[in-house]
PDB file of C-alpha atoms in Angstrom:
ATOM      1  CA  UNK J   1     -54.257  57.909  35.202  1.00 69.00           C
ATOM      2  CA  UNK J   2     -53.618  55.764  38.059  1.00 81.00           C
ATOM      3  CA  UNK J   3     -54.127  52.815  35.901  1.00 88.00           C
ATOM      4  CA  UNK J   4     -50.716  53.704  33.889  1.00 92.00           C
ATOM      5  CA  UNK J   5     -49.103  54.203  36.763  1.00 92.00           C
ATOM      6  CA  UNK J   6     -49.700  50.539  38.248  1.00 95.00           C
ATOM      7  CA  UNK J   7     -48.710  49.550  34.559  1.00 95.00           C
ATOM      8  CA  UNK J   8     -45.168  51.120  35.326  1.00 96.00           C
ATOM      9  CA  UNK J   9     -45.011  49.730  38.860  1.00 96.00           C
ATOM     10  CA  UNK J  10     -45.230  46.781  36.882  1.00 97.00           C
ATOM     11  CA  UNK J  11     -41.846  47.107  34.958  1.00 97.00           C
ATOM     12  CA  UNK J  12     -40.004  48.454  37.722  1.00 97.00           C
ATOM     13  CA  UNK J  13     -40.815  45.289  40.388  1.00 98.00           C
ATOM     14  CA  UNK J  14     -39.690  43.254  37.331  1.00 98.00           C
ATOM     15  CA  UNK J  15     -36.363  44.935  36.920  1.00 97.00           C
ATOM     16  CA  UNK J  16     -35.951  45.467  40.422  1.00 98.00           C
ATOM     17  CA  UNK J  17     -36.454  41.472  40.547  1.00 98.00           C
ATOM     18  CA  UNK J  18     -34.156  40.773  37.987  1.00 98.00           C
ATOM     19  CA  UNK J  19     -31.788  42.948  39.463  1.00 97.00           C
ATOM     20  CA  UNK J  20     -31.885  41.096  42.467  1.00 97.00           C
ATOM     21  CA  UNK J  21     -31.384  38.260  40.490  1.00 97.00           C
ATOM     22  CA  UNK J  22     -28.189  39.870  39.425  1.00 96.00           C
ATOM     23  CA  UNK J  23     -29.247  40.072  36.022  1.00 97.00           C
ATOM     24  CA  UNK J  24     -29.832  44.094  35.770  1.00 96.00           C
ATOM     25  CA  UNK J  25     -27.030  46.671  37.014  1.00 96.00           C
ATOM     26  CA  UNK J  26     -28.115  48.181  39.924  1.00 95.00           C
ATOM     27  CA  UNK J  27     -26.853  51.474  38.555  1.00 95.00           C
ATOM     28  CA  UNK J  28     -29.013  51.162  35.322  1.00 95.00           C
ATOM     29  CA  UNK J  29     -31.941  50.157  37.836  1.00 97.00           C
ATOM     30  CA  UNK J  30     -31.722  53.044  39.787  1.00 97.00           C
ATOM     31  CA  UNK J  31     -32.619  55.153  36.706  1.00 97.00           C
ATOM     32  CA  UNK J  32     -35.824  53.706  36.309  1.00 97.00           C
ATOM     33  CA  UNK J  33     -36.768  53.849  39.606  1.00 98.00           C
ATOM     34  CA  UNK J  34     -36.427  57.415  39.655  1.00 98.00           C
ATOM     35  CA  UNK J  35     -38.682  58.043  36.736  1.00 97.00           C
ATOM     36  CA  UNK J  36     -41.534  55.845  38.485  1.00 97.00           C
ATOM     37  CA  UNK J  37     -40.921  57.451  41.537  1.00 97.00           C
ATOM     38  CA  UNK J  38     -41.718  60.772  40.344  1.00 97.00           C
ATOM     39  CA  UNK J  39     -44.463  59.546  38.451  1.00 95.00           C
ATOM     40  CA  UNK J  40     -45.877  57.808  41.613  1.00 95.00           C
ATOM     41  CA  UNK J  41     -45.618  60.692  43.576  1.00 96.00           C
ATOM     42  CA  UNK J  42     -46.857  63.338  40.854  1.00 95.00           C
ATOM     43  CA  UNK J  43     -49.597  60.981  40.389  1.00 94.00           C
ATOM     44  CA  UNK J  44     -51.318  60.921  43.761  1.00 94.00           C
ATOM     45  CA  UNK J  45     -50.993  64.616  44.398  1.00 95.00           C
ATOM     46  CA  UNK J  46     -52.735  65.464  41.016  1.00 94.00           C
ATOM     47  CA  UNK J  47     -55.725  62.975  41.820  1.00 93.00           C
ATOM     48  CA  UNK J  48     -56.242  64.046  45.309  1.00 94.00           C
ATOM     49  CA  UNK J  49     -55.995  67.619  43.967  1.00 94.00           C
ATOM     50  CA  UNK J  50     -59.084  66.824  41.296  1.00 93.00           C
ATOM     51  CA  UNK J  51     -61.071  64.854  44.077  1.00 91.00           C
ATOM     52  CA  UNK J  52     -62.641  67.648  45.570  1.00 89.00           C
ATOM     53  CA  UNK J  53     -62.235  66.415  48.722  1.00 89.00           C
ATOM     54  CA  UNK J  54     -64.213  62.956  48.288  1.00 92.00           C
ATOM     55  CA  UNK J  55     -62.521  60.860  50.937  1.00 92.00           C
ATOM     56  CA  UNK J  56     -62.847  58.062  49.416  1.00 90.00           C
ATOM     57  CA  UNK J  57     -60.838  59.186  46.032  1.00 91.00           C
ATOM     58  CA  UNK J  58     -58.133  60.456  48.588  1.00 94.00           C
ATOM     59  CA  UNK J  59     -57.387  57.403  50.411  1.00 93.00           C
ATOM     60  CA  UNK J  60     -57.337  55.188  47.004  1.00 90.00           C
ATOM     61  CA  UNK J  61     -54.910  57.929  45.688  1.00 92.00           C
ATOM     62  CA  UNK J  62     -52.878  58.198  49.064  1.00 94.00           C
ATOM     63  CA  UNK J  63     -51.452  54.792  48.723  1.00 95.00           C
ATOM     64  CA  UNK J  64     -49.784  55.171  45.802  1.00 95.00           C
ATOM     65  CA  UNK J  65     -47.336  57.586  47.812  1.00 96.00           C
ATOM     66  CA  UNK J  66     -46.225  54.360  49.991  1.00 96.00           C
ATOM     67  CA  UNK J  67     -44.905  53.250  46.244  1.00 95.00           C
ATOM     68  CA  UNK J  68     -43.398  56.138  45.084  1.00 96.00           C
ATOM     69  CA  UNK J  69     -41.365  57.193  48.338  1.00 97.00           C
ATOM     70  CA  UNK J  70     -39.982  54.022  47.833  1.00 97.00           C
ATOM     71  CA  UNK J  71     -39.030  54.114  44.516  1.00 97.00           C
ATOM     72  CA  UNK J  72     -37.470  57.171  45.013  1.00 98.00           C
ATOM     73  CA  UNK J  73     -35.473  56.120  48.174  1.00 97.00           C
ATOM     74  CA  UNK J  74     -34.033  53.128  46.389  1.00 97.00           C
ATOM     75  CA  UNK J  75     -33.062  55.260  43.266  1.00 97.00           C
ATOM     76  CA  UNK J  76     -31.178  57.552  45.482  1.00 97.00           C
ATOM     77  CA  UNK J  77     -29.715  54.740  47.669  1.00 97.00           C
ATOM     78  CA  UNK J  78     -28.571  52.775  44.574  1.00 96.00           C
ATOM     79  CA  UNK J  79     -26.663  55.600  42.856  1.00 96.00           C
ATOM     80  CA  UNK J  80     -25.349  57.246  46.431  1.00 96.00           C
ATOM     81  CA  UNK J  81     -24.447  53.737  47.391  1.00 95.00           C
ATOM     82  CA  UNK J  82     -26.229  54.278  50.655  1.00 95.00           C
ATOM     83  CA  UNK J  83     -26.772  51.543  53.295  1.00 96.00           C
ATOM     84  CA  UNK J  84     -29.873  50.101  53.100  1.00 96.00           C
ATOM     85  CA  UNK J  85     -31.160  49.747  56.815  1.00 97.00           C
ATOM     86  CA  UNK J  86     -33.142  53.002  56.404  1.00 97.00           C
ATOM     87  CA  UNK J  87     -35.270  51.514  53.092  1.00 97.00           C
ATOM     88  CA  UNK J  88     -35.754  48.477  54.994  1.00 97.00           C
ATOM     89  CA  UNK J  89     -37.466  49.847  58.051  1.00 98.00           C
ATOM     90  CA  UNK J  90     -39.086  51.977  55.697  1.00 98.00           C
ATOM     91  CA  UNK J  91     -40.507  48.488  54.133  1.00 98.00           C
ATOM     92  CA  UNK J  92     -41.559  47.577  57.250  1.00 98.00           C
ATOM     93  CA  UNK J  93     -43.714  50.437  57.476  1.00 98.00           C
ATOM     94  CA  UNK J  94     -44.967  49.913  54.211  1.00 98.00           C
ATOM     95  CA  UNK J  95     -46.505  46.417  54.520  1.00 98.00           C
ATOM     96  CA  UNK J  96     -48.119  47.188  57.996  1.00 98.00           C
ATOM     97  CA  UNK J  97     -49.782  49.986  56.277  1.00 98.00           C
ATOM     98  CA  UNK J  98     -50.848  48.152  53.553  1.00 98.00           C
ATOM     99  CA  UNK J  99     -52.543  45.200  55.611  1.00 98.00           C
ATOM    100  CA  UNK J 100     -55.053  48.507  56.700  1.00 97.00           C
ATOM    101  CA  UNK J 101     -55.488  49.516  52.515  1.00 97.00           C
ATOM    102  CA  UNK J 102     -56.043  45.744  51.943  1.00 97.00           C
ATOM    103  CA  UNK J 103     -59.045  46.144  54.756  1.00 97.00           C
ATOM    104  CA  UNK J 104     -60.688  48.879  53.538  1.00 96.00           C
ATOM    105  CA  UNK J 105     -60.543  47.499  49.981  1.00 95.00           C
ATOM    106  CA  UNK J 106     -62.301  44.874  51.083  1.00 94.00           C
ATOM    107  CA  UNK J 107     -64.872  46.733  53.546  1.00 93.00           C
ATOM    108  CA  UNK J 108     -65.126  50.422  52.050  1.00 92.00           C
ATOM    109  CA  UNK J 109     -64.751  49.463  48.447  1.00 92.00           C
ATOM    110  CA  UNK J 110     -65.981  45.760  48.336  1.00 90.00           C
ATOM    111  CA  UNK J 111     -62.832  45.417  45.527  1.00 93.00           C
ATOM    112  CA  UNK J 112     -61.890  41.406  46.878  1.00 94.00           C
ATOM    113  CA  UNK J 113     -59.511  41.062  43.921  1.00 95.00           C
ATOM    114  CA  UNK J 114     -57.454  44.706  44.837  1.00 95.00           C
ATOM    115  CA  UNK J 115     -57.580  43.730  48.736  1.00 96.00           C
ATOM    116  CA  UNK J 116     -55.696  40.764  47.836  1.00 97.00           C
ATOM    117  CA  UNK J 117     -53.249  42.550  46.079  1.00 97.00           C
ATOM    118  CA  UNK J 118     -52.540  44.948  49.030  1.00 98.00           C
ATOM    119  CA  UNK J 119     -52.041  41.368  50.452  1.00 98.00           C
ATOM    120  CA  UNK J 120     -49.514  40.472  47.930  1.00 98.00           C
ATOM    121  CA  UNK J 121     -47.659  43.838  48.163  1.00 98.00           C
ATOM    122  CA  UNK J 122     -47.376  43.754  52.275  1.00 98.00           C
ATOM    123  CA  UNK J 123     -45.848  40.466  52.124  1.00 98.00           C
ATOM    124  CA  UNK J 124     -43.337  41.995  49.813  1.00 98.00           C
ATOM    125  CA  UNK J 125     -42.665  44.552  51.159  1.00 98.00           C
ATOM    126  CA  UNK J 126     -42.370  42.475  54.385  1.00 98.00           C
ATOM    127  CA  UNK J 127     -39.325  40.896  52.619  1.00 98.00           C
ATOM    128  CA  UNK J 128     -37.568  43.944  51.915  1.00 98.00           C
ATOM    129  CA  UNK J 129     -37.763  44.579  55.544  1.00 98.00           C
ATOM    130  CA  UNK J 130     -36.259  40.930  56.370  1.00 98.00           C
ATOM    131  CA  UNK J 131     -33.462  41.795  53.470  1.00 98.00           C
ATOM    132  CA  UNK J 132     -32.828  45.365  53.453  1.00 97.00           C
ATOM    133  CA  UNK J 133     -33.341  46.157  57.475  1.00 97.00           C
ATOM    134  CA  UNK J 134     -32.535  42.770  59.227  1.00 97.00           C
ATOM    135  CA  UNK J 135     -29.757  42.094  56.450  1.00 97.00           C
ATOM    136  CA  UNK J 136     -31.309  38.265  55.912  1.00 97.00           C
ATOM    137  CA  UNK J 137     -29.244  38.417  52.456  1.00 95.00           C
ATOM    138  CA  UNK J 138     -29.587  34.283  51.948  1.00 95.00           C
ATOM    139  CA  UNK J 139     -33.119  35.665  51.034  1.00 97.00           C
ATOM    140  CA  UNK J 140     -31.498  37.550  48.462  1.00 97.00           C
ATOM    141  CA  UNK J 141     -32.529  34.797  45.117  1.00 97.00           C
ATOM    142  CA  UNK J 142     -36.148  34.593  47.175  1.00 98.00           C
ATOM    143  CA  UNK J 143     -37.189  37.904  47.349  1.00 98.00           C
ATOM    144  CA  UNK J 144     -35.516  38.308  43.626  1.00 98.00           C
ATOM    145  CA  UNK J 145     -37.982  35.869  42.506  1.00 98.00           C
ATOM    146  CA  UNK J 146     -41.202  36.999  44.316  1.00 98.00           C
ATOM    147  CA  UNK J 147     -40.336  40.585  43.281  1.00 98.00           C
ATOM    148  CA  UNK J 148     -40.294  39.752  39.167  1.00 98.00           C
ATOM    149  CA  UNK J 149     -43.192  37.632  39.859  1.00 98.00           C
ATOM    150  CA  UNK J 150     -45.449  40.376  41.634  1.00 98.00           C
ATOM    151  CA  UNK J 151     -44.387  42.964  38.995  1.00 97.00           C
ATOM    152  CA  UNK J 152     -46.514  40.814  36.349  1.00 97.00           C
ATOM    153  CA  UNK J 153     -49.289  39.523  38.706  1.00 97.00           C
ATOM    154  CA  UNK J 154     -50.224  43.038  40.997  1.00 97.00           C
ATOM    155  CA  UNK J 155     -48.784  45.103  38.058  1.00 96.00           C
ATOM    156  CA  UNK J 156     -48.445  44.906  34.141  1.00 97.00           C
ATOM    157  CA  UNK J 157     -51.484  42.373  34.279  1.00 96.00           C
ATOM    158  CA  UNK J 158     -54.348  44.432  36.058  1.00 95.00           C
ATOM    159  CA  UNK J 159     -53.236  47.355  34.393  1.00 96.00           C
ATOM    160  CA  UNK J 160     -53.366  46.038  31.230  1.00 94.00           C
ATOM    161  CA  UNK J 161     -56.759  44.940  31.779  1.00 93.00           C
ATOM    162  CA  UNK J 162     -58.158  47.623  33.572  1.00 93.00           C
ATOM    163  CA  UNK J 163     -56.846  49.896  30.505  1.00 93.00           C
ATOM    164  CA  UNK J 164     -58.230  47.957  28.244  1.00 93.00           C
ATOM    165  CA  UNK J 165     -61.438  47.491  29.350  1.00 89.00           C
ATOM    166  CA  UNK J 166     -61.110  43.675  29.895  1.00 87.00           C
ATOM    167  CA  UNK J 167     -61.140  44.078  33.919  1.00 87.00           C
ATOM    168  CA  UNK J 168     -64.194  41.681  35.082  1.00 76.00           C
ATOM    169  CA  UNK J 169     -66.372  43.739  37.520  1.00 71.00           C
ATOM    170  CA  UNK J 170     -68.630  40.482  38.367  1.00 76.00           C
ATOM    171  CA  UNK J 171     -67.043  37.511  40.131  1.00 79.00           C
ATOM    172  CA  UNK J 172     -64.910  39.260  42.388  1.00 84.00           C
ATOM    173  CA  UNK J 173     -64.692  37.158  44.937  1.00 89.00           C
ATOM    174  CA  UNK J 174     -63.856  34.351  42.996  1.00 91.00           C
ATOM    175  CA  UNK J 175     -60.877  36.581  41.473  1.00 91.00           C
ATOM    176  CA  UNK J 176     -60.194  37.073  44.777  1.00 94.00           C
ATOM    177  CA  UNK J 177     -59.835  33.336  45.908  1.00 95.00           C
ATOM    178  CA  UNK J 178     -57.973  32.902  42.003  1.00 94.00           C
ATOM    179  CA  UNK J 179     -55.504  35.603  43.015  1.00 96.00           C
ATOM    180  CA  UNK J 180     -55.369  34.735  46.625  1.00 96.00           C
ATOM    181  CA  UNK J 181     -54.490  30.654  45.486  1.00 97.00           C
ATOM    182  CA  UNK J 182     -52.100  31.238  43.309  1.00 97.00           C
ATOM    183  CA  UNK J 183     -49.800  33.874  45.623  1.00 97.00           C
ATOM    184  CA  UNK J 184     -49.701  30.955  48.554  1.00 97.00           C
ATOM    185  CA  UNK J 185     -49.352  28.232  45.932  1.00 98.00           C
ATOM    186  CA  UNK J 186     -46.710  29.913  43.968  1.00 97.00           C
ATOM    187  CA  UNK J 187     -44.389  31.198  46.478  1.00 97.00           C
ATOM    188  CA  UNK J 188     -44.689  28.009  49.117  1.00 97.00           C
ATOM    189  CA  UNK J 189     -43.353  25.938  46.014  1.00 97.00           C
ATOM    190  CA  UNK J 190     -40.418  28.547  44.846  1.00 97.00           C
ATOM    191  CA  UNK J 191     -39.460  28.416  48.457  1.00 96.00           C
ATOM    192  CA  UNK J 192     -39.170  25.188  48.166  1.00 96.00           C
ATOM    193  CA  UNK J 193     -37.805  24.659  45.492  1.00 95.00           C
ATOM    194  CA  UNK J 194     -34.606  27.080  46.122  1.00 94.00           C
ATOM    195  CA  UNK J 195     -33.778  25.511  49.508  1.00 86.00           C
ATOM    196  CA  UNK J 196     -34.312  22.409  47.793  1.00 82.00           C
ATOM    197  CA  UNK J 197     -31.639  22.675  45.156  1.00 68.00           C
ATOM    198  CA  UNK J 198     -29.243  25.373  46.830  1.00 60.00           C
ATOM    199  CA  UNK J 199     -28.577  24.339  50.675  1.00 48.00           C
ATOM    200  CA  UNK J 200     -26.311  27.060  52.143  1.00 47.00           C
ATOM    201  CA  UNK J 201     -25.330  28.198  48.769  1.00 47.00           C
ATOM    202  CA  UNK J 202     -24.220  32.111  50.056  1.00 44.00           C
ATOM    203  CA  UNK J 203     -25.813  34.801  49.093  1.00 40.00           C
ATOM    204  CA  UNK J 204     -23.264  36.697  46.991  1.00 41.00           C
ATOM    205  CA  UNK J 205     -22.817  33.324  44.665  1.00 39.00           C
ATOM    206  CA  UNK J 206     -26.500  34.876  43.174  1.00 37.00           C
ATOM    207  CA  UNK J 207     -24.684  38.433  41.936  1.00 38.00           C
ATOM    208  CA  UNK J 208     -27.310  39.730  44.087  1.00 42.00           C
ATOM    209  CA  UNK J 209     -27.452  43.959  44.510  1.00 47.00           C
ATOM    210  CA  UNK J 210     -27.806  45.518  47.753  1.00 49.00           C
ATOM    211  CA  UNK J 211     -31.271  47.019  46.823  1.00 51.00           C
ATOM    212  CA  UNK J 212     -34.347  45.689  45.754  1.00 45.00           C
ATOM    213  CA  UNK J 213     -36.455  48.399  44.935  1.00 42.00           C
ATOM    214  CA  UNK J 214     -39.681  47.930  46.369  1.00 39.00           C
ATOM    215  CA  UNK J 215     -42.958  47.953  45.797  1.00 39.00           C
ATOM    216  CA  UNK J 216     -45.748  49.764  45.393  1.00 38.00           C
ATOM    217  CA  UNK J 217     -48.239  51.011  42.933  1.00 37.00           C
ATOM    218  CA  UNK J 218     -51.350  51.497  43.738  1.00 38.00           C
ATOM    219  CA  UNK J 219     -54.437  50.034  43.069  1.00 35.00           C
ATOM    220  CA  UNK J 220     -56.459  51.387  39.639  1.00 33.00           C
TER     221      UNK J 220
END
């Protein structure tokens, strides 16, 4: 069940990207956040409802709230037109706490390729705190681009191979490293690459929105 819902985490990073990117209303995105909001939230309850109080099953289920909270926030901020300070600081929260589910999915579940993910989604959400609570807007295109990018990598792809079956249980480690590689590699050179070709270009040139739309899922 959890699986799906990373699948839909997924789509909405990607929109939520692209609507950074000024290529999705921010009204239409809204929409969708709300549905995988709810579903992020009704998730979590149901599978720490059916895990008979095995801690472990709780705390893999508990971080999917961190997701769907912030779904729902940016939903409601986005069709309120609320400032977005409180979402931001919110984000900060987010990718502290996820540095400490990245640790234990390394240590309690010995999942390498999942603890680099939690990686991946603190440093996101770590943006939205630089964009949405500092206002850094020039990081507007940036955290546009890393946002699409994670929706497909931490996402659609893992769940799409963990529902299918295809999800390699040996190797991990080297996933890991794989995974680990290509998030440094990836977003050092789009970094790069946009101060490289659009010095001072301001931030509103990009039709960026005032919300991102965060991240989360949750891991399987």
């Amino acid at each position: 069940m959890a699986n799906v819902g990373l699948l839909f985490v997924g789509a909405v990073l990607f929109l939520n990207g692209l609507m950074l990117l000024g290529k999705v209303d921010s009204r239409a995105a809204a929409i969708f956040n709300l549905f995988v909001g709810g579903l992020q939230v009704l998730t979590p309850t149901y599978l720490i409802i059916a895990a008979n109080q095995d801690p472990k099953r709780i705390v893999l289920a508990s971080g999917i709230f961190l997701f769907g909270f912030t779904y729902l926030y940016v939903g409601i901020g986005l069709l309120m037109g609320l400032d977005t300070t409180g979402v931001g600081y919110y984000s900060l929260f987010v990718a502290i706490v996820a540095l400490g589910y990245s640790f234990i999915s390394f240590r309690l579940f010995d999942d390498a390729p999942f603890g680099v993910i939690w990686l991946y989604w603190a440093f996101l959400w770590f943006l939205f705190f630089l964009l949405l609570g500092l206002k850094m807007e020039p990081l507007t295109p940036y955290v546009g681009w890393v946002t699409a990018i994670e929706g497909w990598v931490t996402g659609v792809i893992p769940a799409f191979l963990l529902l299918s079956g295809y999800w390699v249980t040996e190797n991990y480690y080297e996933m890991a490293i794989a995974l680990g590689a290509f998030g440094v590699l990836t977003f050092a050179a789009l970094w790069f690459v946009l101060h490289r070709r659009r010095p001072g270009r301001p931030a509103e040139e990009y039709g960026a929105q005032s919300y991102p739309a965060g991240p989360a899922g949750s891991p399987g």
